[in-house]
Amino acid sequence: MIAWSGRKKALMILAFIGPTLLGILLFNIYPISYNVFISFTNRNQYHPNPDCSTFLTNIIEPTCWPMFKESSGVSTPYSIQTPAFQNYINLVGQLFTGTGLLALLKLAICFVPLIVTAQVNKYYDRRLTRPVSGIGVWIIGLLITLLVVWVIDAAGAIASLQTGSDFFIVVFRTVLFVIITVPINYIFGLALALVLNTDYIKGRTFFRVIMIIPWAASTMFIIMSLVWQFFFRDVGVVNQILKVFSITGPTWLSIPTVAFGVIILVNLWFSFPFCFNIILGALQSIPADQYEAAEIDGATYWQQLMNITLPLIRPAVVPAIVLSAIGVGGFQMFGTVWAITAGGPSRGAGAPGATELVMVYAYKQVFQFNAYAKAGAFAVVIFIFLFFMTLYSLRITRITKGAYE
């Protein structure tokens, strides 16, 4: 074989990864940098044009480049705000007032019982015997959490943060959406995977293929979402069925809580096949002799589920859950919400709609209100949050790596 010199190897590697690096620079690094720059300006519908005489603007603003340069128009050009962080202050400044910090502290205290519960459960997992089952520990932890929520008036803390803060309203609603949908998707997917992983069902392959259809159809999510919207219109399918039984159906998508529930239902329909396939693959990787040994020892189905199945599928399931939370089924949810409710129903002039999640809010700020700088600051904050969530998912992946080796 002909030995390659170090220089040739470097050139060959660069030939393969160079286009990728260039693509990342053009389509990721530059847009992120441009967005961060805009977040420090006062760019909006009244100041849409750049001031190309400014050095930094002349470098980063495409319309200032010679090949794209156009007339700047008659409006006052946008500029860096004074102070530069004014958009961020307007966005999250209320959270750092005395009232805001107290409310955040109350909400943080609500999670303390859950953290303690997780640590207690880990402690008992390392022991040969445990006085309380894992489910029992979590039930006790949840009851204590509910008590803490009631004692410190968490609802009042949330209400105080929502007053005058679009940022907290939208982020809190999105977090609530993720907290509800991700566990439901996991439980529903787990139940179906357990059923279709048994040897007693004829035609298992057919049913497994059928389960993938909602996920595959999600590639046409706009059309599928419009179908769901048709179900819940004032004269839609659901109300027509109720009319047969002489029941007057409500205006489903005009009621805030019901509209939010419809979004959760549609997301469940689109997302549960993903969890189903991940869990089914993990179940099929568990050696059958472990269940046979457990049956010989007299273990019940529930004991096998809690002590064999769930621990062994955890390395595959946990990263998938984290990724689904930060992906298009969680924080990046947009198309389904926009097609069904467009973020509505309205909660008043200027206030975010009842189903306005972070991506819908950002879209409206840019394309409806032309608040480019505000949307840029909002996008930067959400990007930082999702970036750390991604790092956390990578950490979980490293922790669970080699679990089956």
Short mmCIF file of C-alpha atoms in Angstrom, two decimals:
data_model
loop_
_atom_site.label_atom_id
_atom_site.label_comp_id
_atom_site.label_asym_id
_atom_site.label_seq_id
_atom_site.Cartn_x
_atom_site.Cartn_y
_atom_site.Cartn_z
CA MET A 1 0.00 0.00 0.00
CA ILE A 2 1.15 3.53 -0.71
CA ALA A 3 1.86 5.41 2.49
CA TRP A 4 0.11 8.75 2.68
CA SER A 5 1.95 11.75 3.98
CA GLY A 6 0.47 13.77 6.79
CA ARG A 7 -0.22 16.65 4.40
CA LYS A 8 -2.19 14.46 1.97
CA LYS A 9 -4.22 13.04 4.82
CA ALA A 10 -5.03 16.52 6.06
CA LEU A 11 -6.10 17.63 2.57
CA MET A 12 -8.27 14.55 2.12
CA ILE A 13 -9.94 15.08 5.50
CA LEU A 14 -10.47 18.76 4.68
CA ALA A 15 -12.03 17.81 1.33
CA PHE A 16 -14.64 15.75 3.16
CA ILE A 17 -15.38 18.00 6.13
CA GLY A 18 -14.73 21.35 4.43
CA PRO A 19 -18.18 21.64 2.77
CA THR A 20 -19.83 20.68 6.05
CA LEU A 21 -17.86 23.28 7.99
CA LEU A 22 -18.69 25.90 5.34
CA GLY A 23 -22.38 24.98 5.56
CA ILE A 24 -22.31 25.25 9.36
CA LEU A 25 -20.65 28.66 9.07
CA LEU A 26 -23.14 29.99 6.51
CA PHE A 27 -26.37 28.43 7.76
CA ASN A 28 -25.77 28.17 11.52
CA ILE A 29 -22.98 30.37 12.88
CA TYR A 30 -23.80 33.45 10.79
CA PRO A 31 -27.60 33.40 11.40
CA ILE A 32 -27.00 32.96 15.14
CA SER A 33 -24.50 35.84 15.17
CA TYR A 34 -26.86 38.03 13.14
CA ASN A 35 -29.73 37.25 15.49
CA VAL A 36 -27.61 38.14 18.54
CA PHE A 37 -26.63 41.43 16.88
CA ILE A 38 -30.25 42.33 16.07
CA SER A 39 -31.24 41.59 19.69
CA PHE A 40 -29.12 44.56 20.83
CA THR A 41 -30.75 47.01 18.40
CA ASN A 42 -34.08 48.84 18.20
CA ARG A 43 -35.04 47.29 14.87
CA ASN A 44 -38.82 47.18 14.39
CA GLN A 45 -41.49 48.32 11.93
CA TYR A 46 -40.53 51.96 12.56
CA HIS A 47 -36.78 51.36 12.20
CA PRO A 48 -36.51 48.60 9.57
CA ASN A 49 -33.44 49.84 7.68
CA PRO A 50 -29.79 49.51 8.69
CA ASP A 51 -27.31 52.33 9.16
CA CYS A 52 -24.54 51.09 6.88
CA SER A 53 -22.18 53.84 8.04
CA THR A 54 -21.77 51.96 11.34
CA PHE A 55 -18.78 49.60 11.22
CA LEU A 56 -20.39 46.57 12.87
CA THR A 57 -23.66 46.97 10.95
CA ASN A 58 -21.76 47.27 7.67
CA ILE A 59 -20.06 43.93 8.37
CA ILE A 60 -22.95 41.81 9.62
CA GLU A 61 -25.99 43.29 7.82
CA PRO A 62 -26.39 41.65 4.35
CA THR A 63 -28.23 44.64 2.88
CA CYS A 64 -25.09 46.72 3.50
CA TRP A 65 -22.86 44.42 1.44
CA PRO A 66 -22.03 45.80 -2.03
CA MET A 67 -23.71 42.94 -3.92
CA PHE A 68 -26.98 43.34 -1.97
CA LYS A 69 -26.94 47.04 -1.13
CA GLU A 70 -30.21 48.87 -1.70
CA SER A 71 -31.63 52.27 -0.92
CA SER A 72 -31.97 52.69 2.84
CA GLY A 73 -35.39 54.31 2.59
CA VAL A 74 -36.64 57.40 4.37
CA SER A 75 -37.21 55.99 7.87
CA THR A 76 -34.72 56.42 10.70
CA PRO A 77 -32.18 53.56 10.61
CA TYR A 78 -32.09 51.13 13.49
CA SER A 79 -29.15 51.33 15.89
CA ILE A 80 -27.68 49.73 18.99
CA GLN A 81 -29.89 50.45 21.99
CA THR A 82 -28.79 52.38 25.05
CA PRO A 83 -28.30 50.41 27.22
CA ALA A 84 -27.44 47.60 24.80
CA PHE A 85 -29.33 45.00 26.87
CA GLN A 86 -32.59 46.98 26.83
CA ASN A 87 -34.50 44.29 24.91
CA TYR A 88 -33.40 41.67 27.42
CA ILE A 89 -34.36 43.96 30.30
CA ASN A 90 -37.82 44.44 28.80
CA LEU A 91 -38.11 40.70 28.22
CA VAL A 92 -36.96 39.18 31.52
CA GLY A 93 -36.22 42.19 33.72
CA GLN A 94 -39.39 41.69 35.76
CA LEU A 95 -38.17 38.25 36.83
CA PHE A 96 -35.26 39.87 38.69
CA THR A 97 -37.28 42.31 40.77
CA GLY A 98 -37.95 41.57 44.43
CA THR A 99 -41.42 40.22 43.68
CA GLY A 100 -40.17 38.20 40.73
CA LEU A 101 -37.27 36.62 42.62
CA LEU A 102 -39.56 35.71 45.52
CA ALA A 103 -42.01 34.05 43.13
CA LEU A 104 -39.17 32.15 41.41
CA LEU A 105 -37.88 31.01 44.81
CA LYS A 106 -41.33 29.67 45.69
CA LEU A 107 -41.49 27.73 42.43
CA ALA A 108 -37.99 26.34 43.00
CA ILE A 109 -39.01 25.13 46.47
CA CYS A 110 -41.83 23.14 44.85
CA PHE A 111 -39.26 20.93 43.12
CA VAL A 112 -37.26 20.17 46.27
CA PRO A 113 -39.49 17.24 47.36
CA LEU A 114 -39.16 15.66 43.90
CA ILE A 115 -35.36 15.98 43.98
CA VAL A 116 -35.25 14.47 47.48
CA THR A 117 -37.56 11.67 46.32
CA ALA A 118 -35.24 10.83 43.42
CA GLN A 119 -32.23 10.68 45.77
CA VAL A 120 -34.10 8.50 48.29
CA ASN A 121 -35.12 6.15 45.49
CA LYS A 122 -31.49 5.88 44.33
CA TYR A 123 -30.40 5.14 47.90
CA TYR A 124 -32.89 2.28 48.23
CA ASP A 125 -31.93 0.94 44.78
CA ARG A 126 -28.40 0.31 46.09
CA ARG A 127 -29.67 -1.75 49.01
CA LEU A 128 -30.60 -5.43 48.94
CA THR A 129 -33.96 -4.78 50.56
CA ARG A 130 -36.14 -1.71 50.66
CA PRO A 131 -39.01 -0.91 53.05
CA VAL A 132 -41.03 0.90 50.35
CA SER A 133 -41.30 0.14 46.64
CA GLY A 134 -40.14 2.66 44.06
CA ILE A 135 -43.73 3.52 43.15
CA GLY A 136 -44.52 4.03 46.83
CA VAL A 137 -41.58 6.41 47.26
CA TRP A 138 -42.73 8.49 44.30
CA ILE A 139 -46.33 8.57 45.50
CA ILE A 140 -45.16 9.88 48.87
CA GLY A 141 -42.92 12.41 47.12
CA LEU A 142 -45.77 13.64 44.91
CA LEU A 143 -48.10 14.01 47.89
CA ILE A 144 -45.48 16.05 49.75
CA THR A 145 -44.95 18.15 46.61
CA LEU A 146 -48.68 18.89 46.36
CA LEU A 147 -48.69 19.90 50.02
CA VAL A 148 -45.74 22.25 49.47
CA VAL A 149 -47.43 23.74 46.38
CA TRP A 150 -50.54 24.47 48.46
CA VAL A 151 -48.68 25.85 51.49
CA ILE A 152 -46.47 28.31 49.60
CA ASP A 153 -49.26 29.28 47.15
CA ALA A 154 -47.45 28.35 43.94
CA ALA A 155 -50.49 29.41 41.89
CA GLY A 156 -50.19 32.92 43.30
CA ALA A 157 -46.48 32.97 42.48
CA ILE A 158 -47.20 31.99 38.88
CA ALA A 159 -49.93 34.63 38.61
CA SER A 160 -47.57 37.35 39.87
CA LEU A 161 -44.93 36.36 37.30
CA GLN A 162 -47.48 36.35 34.49
CA THR A 163 -48.56 39.92 35.24
CA GLY A 164 -47.00 42.09 32.58
CA SER A 165 -44.50 39.45 31.42
CA ASP A 166 -45.18 37.88 28.04
CA PHE A 167 -41.90 35.98 28.30
CA PHE A 168 -42.88 34.08 31.44
CA ILE A 169 -46.41 33.41 30.16
CA VAL A 170 -45.14 31.85 26.93
CA VAL A 171 -42.26 29.91 28.49
CA PHE A 172 -44.41 28.65 31.37
CA ARG A 173 -47.11 27.49 28.95
CA THR A 174 -44.51 25.71 26.82
CA VAL A 175 -42.93 24.02 29.86
CA LEU A 176 -46.41 22.95 30.99
CA PHE A 177 -47.07 21.58 27.50
CA VAL A 178 -43.83 19.56 27.60
CA ILE A 179 -44.44 18.31 31.16
CA ILE A 180 -47.87 17.01 30.13
CA THR A 181 -47.14 15.63 26.67
CA VAL A 182 -43.78 13.90 27.18
CA PRO A 183 -44.90 11.59 30.04
CA ILE A 184 -48.18 10.80 28.25
CA ASN A 185 -46.29 9.91 25.06
CA TYR A 186 -43.92 7.72 27.06
CA ILE A 187 -46.66 5.91 29.00
CA PHE A 188 -48.81 5.38 25.91
CA GLY A 189 -45.83 4.19 23.87
CA LEU A 190 -44.68 1.90 26.70
CA ALA A 191 -48.11 0.30 27.05
CA LEU A 192 -48.40 -0.42 23.32
CA ALA A 193 -44.81 -1.67 23.10
CA LEU A 194 -45.36 -4.07 26.01
CA VAL A 195 -48.51 -5.43 24.37
CA LEU A 196 -46.97 -5.85 20.91
CA ASN A 197 -43.78 -7.38 22.31
CA THR A 198 -45.62 -10.45 23.60
CA ASP A 199 -45.78 -13.75 21.72
CA TYR A 200 -49.53 -14.17 22.23
CA ILE A 201 -50.72 -11.64 19.64
CA LYS A 202 -51.14 -12.85 16.09
CA GLY A 203 -50.12 -10.46 13.35
CA ARG A 204 -47.77 -8.46 15.57
CA THR A 205 -45.80 -7.23 12.55
CA PHE A 206 -48.94 -5.81 10.95
CA PHE A 207 -49.88 -3.90 14.11
CA ARG A 208 -46.32 -2.61 14.52
CA VAL A 209 -46.43 -1.20 11.00
CA ILE A 210 -49.83 0.38 11.66
CA MET A 211 -48.41 2.13 14.74
CA ILE A 212 -45.85 3.93 12.58
CA ILE A 213 -48.48 5.55 10.33
CA PRO A 214 -49.27 8.57 12.59
CA TRP A 215 -45.56 9.29 12.88
CA ALA A 216 -45.02 8.92 9.12
CA ALA A 217 -48.07 11.08 8.42
CA SER A 218 -46.61 13.81 10.62
CA THR A 219 -44.39 14.71 7.63
CA MET A 220 -47.64 16.13 6.21
CA PHE A 221 -48.42 17.73 9.55
CA ILE A 222 -50.10 20.82 8.09
CA ILE A 223 -52.73 18.78 6.24
CA MET A 224 -53.13 16.35 9.14
CA SER A 225 -53.44 19.24 11.60
CA LEU A 226 -56.13 20.84 9.44
CA VAL A 227 -58.01 17.53 9.57
CA TRP A 228 -57.86 17.67 13.37
CA GLN A 229 -58.99 21.29 13.26
CA PHE A 230 -61.98 20.23 11.16
CA PHE A 231 -62.91 17.71 13.88
CA PHE A 232 -63.15 20.46 16.51
CA ARG A 233 -64.67 23.31 14.51
CA ASP A 234 -68.02 24.78 15.57
CA VAL A 235 -69.68 22.70 12.85
CA GLY A 236 -67.00 20.03 12.83
CA VAL A 237 -67.19 16.27 13.16
CA VAL A 238 -67.28 16.17 16.97
CA ASN A 239 -70.17 18.62 17.25
CA GLN A 240 -72.06 16.88 14.44
CA ILE A 241 -71.80 13.59 16.33
CA LEU A 242 -73.01 15.30 19.52
CA LYS A 243 -75.88 16.82 17.54
CA VAL A 244 -77.12 13.31 16.68
CA PHE A 245 -77.64 12.79 20.42
CA SER A 246 -79.35 16.20 20.77
CA ILE A 247 -76.31 17.67 22.52
CA THR A 248 -75.13 21.16 21.62
CA GLY A 249 -71.37 21.01 21.36
CA PRO A 250 -69.21 23.89 22.60
CA THR A 251 -66.92 26.04 20.48
CA TRP A 252 -63.94 23.85 21.28
CA LEU A 253 -61.16 26.01 19.87
CA SER A 254 -62.54 29.19 21.44
CA ILE A 255 -62.17 27.90 25.02
CA PRO A 256 -58.54 28.41 26.19
CA THR A 257 -58.19 25.23 28.27
CA VAL A 258 -60.00 23.08 25.70
CA ALA A 259 -57.91 24.46 22.83
CA PHE A 260 -54.76 23.72 24.83
CA GLY A 261 -56.06 20.19 25.43
CA VAL A 262 -56.71 19.72 21.70
CA ILE A 263 -53.09 20.68 20.95
CA ILE A 264 -51.92 18.11 23.51
CA LEU A 265 -54.18 15.45 21.97
CA VAL A 266 -52.92 16.09 18.44
CA ASN A 267 -49.31 16.09 19.62
CA LEU A 268 -49.92 12.74 21.33
CA TRP A 269 -51.26 11.30 18.08
CA PHE A 270 -48.23 12.48 16.11
CA SER A 271 -45.56 11.69 18.73
CA PHE A 272 -46.43 8.44 20.52
CA PRO A 273 -45.14 6.22 17.64
CA PHE A 274 -41.65 7.64 18.21
CA CYS A 275 -41.67 6.52 21.85
CA PHE A 276 -43.32 3.25 20.83
CA ASN A 277 -40.54 2.37 18.37
CA ILE A 278 -37.73 3.36 20.75
CA ILE A 279 -39.22 1.33 23.61
CA LEU A 280 -40.05 -1.65 21.39
CA GLY A 281 -36.46 -1.77 20.15
CA ALA A 282 -35.16 -1.62 23.73
CA LEU A 283 -37.56 -4.38 24.83
CA GLN A 284 -36.38 -6.69 22.07
CA SER A 285 -32.77 -6.26 23.21
CA ILE A 286 -33.50 -7.64 26.70
CA PRO A 287 -32.31 -11.29 26.97
CA ALA A 288 -35.23 -13.70 27.42
CA ASP A 289 -33.31 -15.76 29.99
CA GLN A 290 -33.65 -12.93 32.51
CA TYR A 291 -37.43 -13.27 32.44
CA GLU A 292 -37.16 -17.06 32.58
CA ALA A 293 -34.95 -16.87 35.66
CA ALA A 294 -37.36 -14.41 37.28
CA GLU A 295 -40.33 -16.72 36.62
CA ILE A 296 -38.44 -19.63 38.19
CA ASP A 297 -37.86 -17.46 41.27
CA GLY A 298 -41.61 -16.79 41.42
CA ALA A 299 -41.54 -13.13 40.30
CA THR A 300 -44.88 -11.69 39.22
CA TYR A 301 -45.37 -9.73 35.98
CA TRP A 302 -45.33 -6.46 37.92
CA GLN A 303 -42.06 -7.39 39.65
CA GLN A 304 -40.49 -8.29 36.30
CA LEU A 305 -41.65 -4.99 34.85
CA MET A 306 -40.28 -2.90 37.71
CA ASN A 307 -37.01 -4.78 38.29
CA ILE A 308 -36.05 -6.02 34.82
CA THR A 309 -37.91 -4.26 32.01
CA LEU A 310 -37.90 -0.61 33.10
CA PRO A 311 -34.27 -0.53 34.35
CA LEU A 312 -32.98 -2.18 31.17
CA ILE A 313 -34.86 0.05 28.73
CA ARG A 314 -33.89 3.21 30.61
CA PRO A 315 -30.57 3.77 28.72
CA ALA A 316 -32.45 3.93 25.42
CA VAL A 317 -35.56 5.72 26.63
CA VAL A 318 -34.13 8.58 28.71
CA PRO A 319 -32.13 10.24 25.89
CA ALA A 320 -35.14 9.85 23.59
CA ILE A 321 -37.39 11.54 26.15
CA VAL A 322 -34.98 14.47 26.53
CA LEU A 323 -34.66 14.87 22.76
CA SER A 324 -38.43 14.75 22.29
CA ALA A 325 -38.80 17.45 24.96
CA ILE A 326 -36.46 19.86 23.16
CA GLY A 327 -37.50 18.82 19.64
CA VAL A 328 -40.47 19.51 17.39
CA GLY A 329 -42.78 17.68 19.79
CA GLY A 330 -41.81 19.94 22.68
CA PHE A 331 -40.11 23.33 22.78
CA GLN A 332 -39.87 23.55 19.00
CA MET A 333 -43.55 22.79 18.41
CA PHE A 334 -44.89 25.18 15.77
CA GLY A 335 -46.65 23.72 12.72
CA THR A 336 -49.38 21.83 14.55
CA VAL A 337 -50.29 24.77 16.79
CA TRP A 338 -50.23 27.26 13.94
CA ALA A 339 -52.43 25.11 11.70
CA ILE A 340 -55.06 24.39 14.37
CA THR A 341 -55.31 27.56 16.50
CA ALA A 342 -52.62 29.99 15.22
CA GLY A 343 -51.82 30.52 18.90
CA GLY A 344 -55.39 31.46 19.85
CA PRO A 345 -57.89 31.90 21.28
CA SER A 346 -57.04 35.50 22.09
CA ARG A 347 -56.48 36.58 25.70
CA GLY A 348 -56.78 40.28 24.93
CA ALA A 349 -55.02 42.89 22.83
CA GLY A 350 -51.25 42.53 22.96
CA ALA A 351 -51.32 39.43 25.17
CA PRO A 352 -50.08 36.02 23.96
CA GLY A 353 -52.85 33.66 22.88
CA ALA A 354 -53.95 30.71 24.98
CA THR A 355 -51.98 28.19 22.88
CA GLU A 356 -49.09 30.47 21.96
CA LEU A 357 -45.95 28.41 22.58
CA VAL A 358 -42.42 29.80 22.23
CA MET A 359 -42.04 29.17 18.49
CA VAL A 360 -45.47 30.60 17.68
CA TYR A 361 -44.72 33.65 19.83
CA ALA A 362 -41.39 34.24 18.08
CA TYR A 363 -43.04 33.85 14.66
CA LYS A 364 -45.74 36.39 15.50
CA GLN A 365 -43.23 38.91 16.82
CA VAL A 366 -41.38 38.85 13.49
CA PHE A 367 -44.07 38.37 10.84
CA GLN A 368 -47.09 40.05 12.45
CA PHE A 369 -45.66 42.77 14.70
CA ASN A 370 -42.29 43.33 12.94
CA ALA A 371 -40.63 43.44 16.38
CA TYR A 372 -37.36 42.04 15.07
CA ALA A 373 -35.17 43.11 17.97
CA LYS A 374 -37.58 41.80 20.60
CA ALA A 375 -37.91 38.50 18.75
CA GLY A 376 -34.12 38.32 18.47
CA ALA A 377 -33.67 38.73 22.22
CA PHE A 378 -36.38 36.16 22.86
CA ALA A 379 -34.72 33.71 20.46
CA VAL A 380 -31.33 34.17 22.15
CA VAL A 381 -32.76 33.37 25.59
CA ILE A 382 -34.58 30.28 24.28
CA PHE A 383 -31.47 29.20 22.36
CA ILE A 384 -29.36 29.34 25.54
CA PHE A 385 -31.97 27.30 27.40
CA LEU A 386 -32.21 24.65 24.67
CA PHE A 387 -28.42 24.58 24.31
CA PHE A 388 -28.01 23.58 27.95
CA MET A 389 -30.84 21.07 27.57
CA THR A 390 -28.93 19.55 24.65
CA LEU A 391 -25.75 19.36 26.74
CA TYR A 392 -27.78 17.61 29.42
CA SER A 393 -29.07 15.09 26.88
CA LEU A 394 -25.49 14.41 25.75
CA ARG A 395 -24.48 13.87 29.36
CA ILE A 396 -27.33 11.38 29.79
CA THR A 397 -26.24 9.62 26.61
CA ARG A 398 -22.71 9.24 27.99
CA ILE A 399 -24.06 7.97 31.31
CA THR A 400 -26.20 5.31 29.62
CA LYS A 401 -23.57 4.37 27.02
CA GLY A 402 -22.60 0.72 27.13
CA ALA A 403 -25.52 -0.32 29.31
CA TYR A 404 -26.04 -3.43 27.19
CA GLU A 405 -22.34 -4.22 26.75
#
